[in-house]
Amino acid sequence: MSAHPGVRYLSPAGHWWATMTATLRSQLFIDTTYLISIIRQPLGGAIFFLLMWITYQASGQSVVAGTSAAGFLLIGQVGVEAWGSTIWASGYAIQHERSLGTIGALFLSPASRVAVILGYGVSGFLWSLPSLLVLLILGLIAGARFAVADPLAVLAALVAVYGGSLAVGFAFASAFILSRRGNLIANALQTPIHLLAGFLVPRSSLPEVFQAISNVIPAAHSIDALRASTLNGASLGDIWPSLAATLATSLGFVVIGAWGLRRVEFAARRSGSLELY
Amino acid sequence: MTSSHQQANAIVAERLHRVYAKKGRWLRSQGEVVAVEEISFAVPTGTIFGLLGPNGAGKTTTIKMLSTLLLPTSGSATVGGHDIVRDERQVRRQLGVVLGGDRGLYDKLSARDNLVYFGTLYGMDAPSIKRRANEVLELVKLQDRAAERVEGFSRGMKQRLHLAKSLIHDPPILILDEPTIGLDPNAAVDLREAIAALVPDHTVLLTTHYMHEADLLCREIAIVDHGRIVARGTPREVKGLVAEDRRIEITINQALDGTAATIEREIATLPGVRGASREVLETGETRFTILCAEPTLTLDGALAALRAHGVAVSAVEVAEPTLEDAFLAITGRSFE
């Protein structure tokens, strides 16, 4: 394969892992070169939390779905952050590479596209951690109180929130290959998803048809699990149906993403639109 | 296509054909355009092969097909013995590609970090990446700037880094799309030296619209025009197509406005003229280039035509033909 006798190659698994971590590192480095991004990242989530909290206060609702409005919104905001950071990071991965003109080189390499997109997604997750800390402080000030009985349940639910969002972002990545304006689709879907997934209002308060639609969103189930484990002391045994639903719906999006990536890459190679921006 | 043919040739294209759908607003189609029309050529292993042609000739479409970024409408090709459609993964492992344009690097990362990232995408282990990064940075003379962010690089430095990036996994075959376009003369010379040093360890397919570059670097060339190969051979052989001819350059030190096209047509129809073209120089002067068999006769006719339009000539030069002249003779029009 190589004219150079000294070049050694990693195993397929090693290549996959190295691609994912190298993408993660590169994107984190690139993101943190902009001071304005570092400041803006936690500020956006905090302002949105305060806006929703004031809205609940103004309407006289201090208790939502059996818990404090601050606690309900704080956990919902974790969903918003997870959605925002992972969907945009992983879904936007392709468009970002297009804008840089690196997508040709990326697709010419034998690296796994999934590993690259996951690297973007995980960097988005790490990038959202300061926001979560700021939200936690704000939530506590606003009156959120936790009742954790099973820390493992909280961890599992948190992983499910991010994992589920990542799966949807992965499915979106192919839309970004298919259309150079895939971000408009993601933009249009963002607020409806926030509502349907129960980030801002309880899913039980939505019209029945919307409740049915919300069942296909992984984050809708994982947010239920996170609220139950952090605010109501639910154990792993209590939340497993929500975790199972998250896993099942996430797998659906992963399958759509893997199929879509292969199909749209082929379609883009056929139409000659892969590198266009 | 026999296997011995494939072994002797790193790249073999057979009747490669590509048609694009012309898109209108929204989903409307506005017909089709043939970008590459049944192109066939072979690149011998360990040599530099040049695809030459003006902008829009079909060079980039050809190399995009060979590098698996674009599917051919029909025809076939192998790279390193692998089919570009059926064995795309194997083709990609054999290839290093420099695509034309200013972009294609991570501007916020350093030159070395770019190379490390791309080396990782090719599955190289860390010690190999480190060693190769040093080697290719030295080859393209960027070792002293390796730690600097790419956003501060000149276009020439970026082009050299593009070449280094394509070499990081040490592929046996390189495809370089207009690698020196837009570079200042010194930067272009540096890059050409780096490209020349790649053979015979590598096979290079180079596209360019600089004829002198192809003349300097390539063992064989194919001239592409309107999606078809119109001439092929060594640079000497292609120039040999017009070896008996002479090139006359007539420079006019005045604005010609609407008469320039008329004069060009009149010169082109003079007896013995194989091609005529005109260009406006940076100085504002107009230069007519004529390829002909009988320079004395043609010059008399051309000067008479110019006088008839009241145009005074400021300089005349008669020279040996170049590759540009071969293109002019073959297609009847200028390269640009």
Coordinates of N, CA and C in Angstrom, one line a residue, chain B residues 245-249 290-291 317-322 325:
Chain B
D245 N 6.4 24.8 -37.8 CA 5.7 26.1 -37.7 C 6.6 27.2 -37.0
R246 N 6.1 28.4 -37.1 CA 6.8 29.5 -36.3 C 5.7 30.3 -35.6
R247 N 6.0 30.9 -34.5 CA 5.1 31.7 -33.8 C 5.5 33.2 -34.0
I248 N 4.5 33.9 -34.4 CA 4.7 35.4 -34.6 C 3.9 36.1 -33.5
E249 N 4.5 37.0 -32.8 CA 3.8 37.9 -31.9 C 3.9 39.3 -32.3
I290 N 0.3 34.5 -33.7 CA -0.1 33.7 -34.9 C 0.9 32.5 -35.1
L291 N 0.3 31.4 -35.4 CA 1.1 30.2 -35.7 C 1.0 29.9 -37.2
E317 N 7.8 39.8 -33.0 CA 8.8 38.8 -32.6 C 8.4 37.5 -33.3
V318 N 9.4 36.8 -33.8 CA 9.2 35.5 -34.4 C 10.0 34.4 -33.6
A319 N 9.3 33.4 -33.2 CA 9.9 32.5 -32.2 C 9.6 31.0 -32.6
E320 N 10.4 30.1 -31.9 CA 10.1 28.6 -32.0 C 8.7 28.4 -31.3
P321 N 8.1 27.3 -31.8 CA 6.7 27.0 -31.2 C 6.9 26.4 -29.8
T322 N 5.8 26.7 -29.0 CA 5.7 26.1 -27.7 C 4.5 25.2 -27.6
D325 N 1.5 26.9 -28.6 CA 1.3 26.9 -30.0 C 0.7 25.6 -30.5

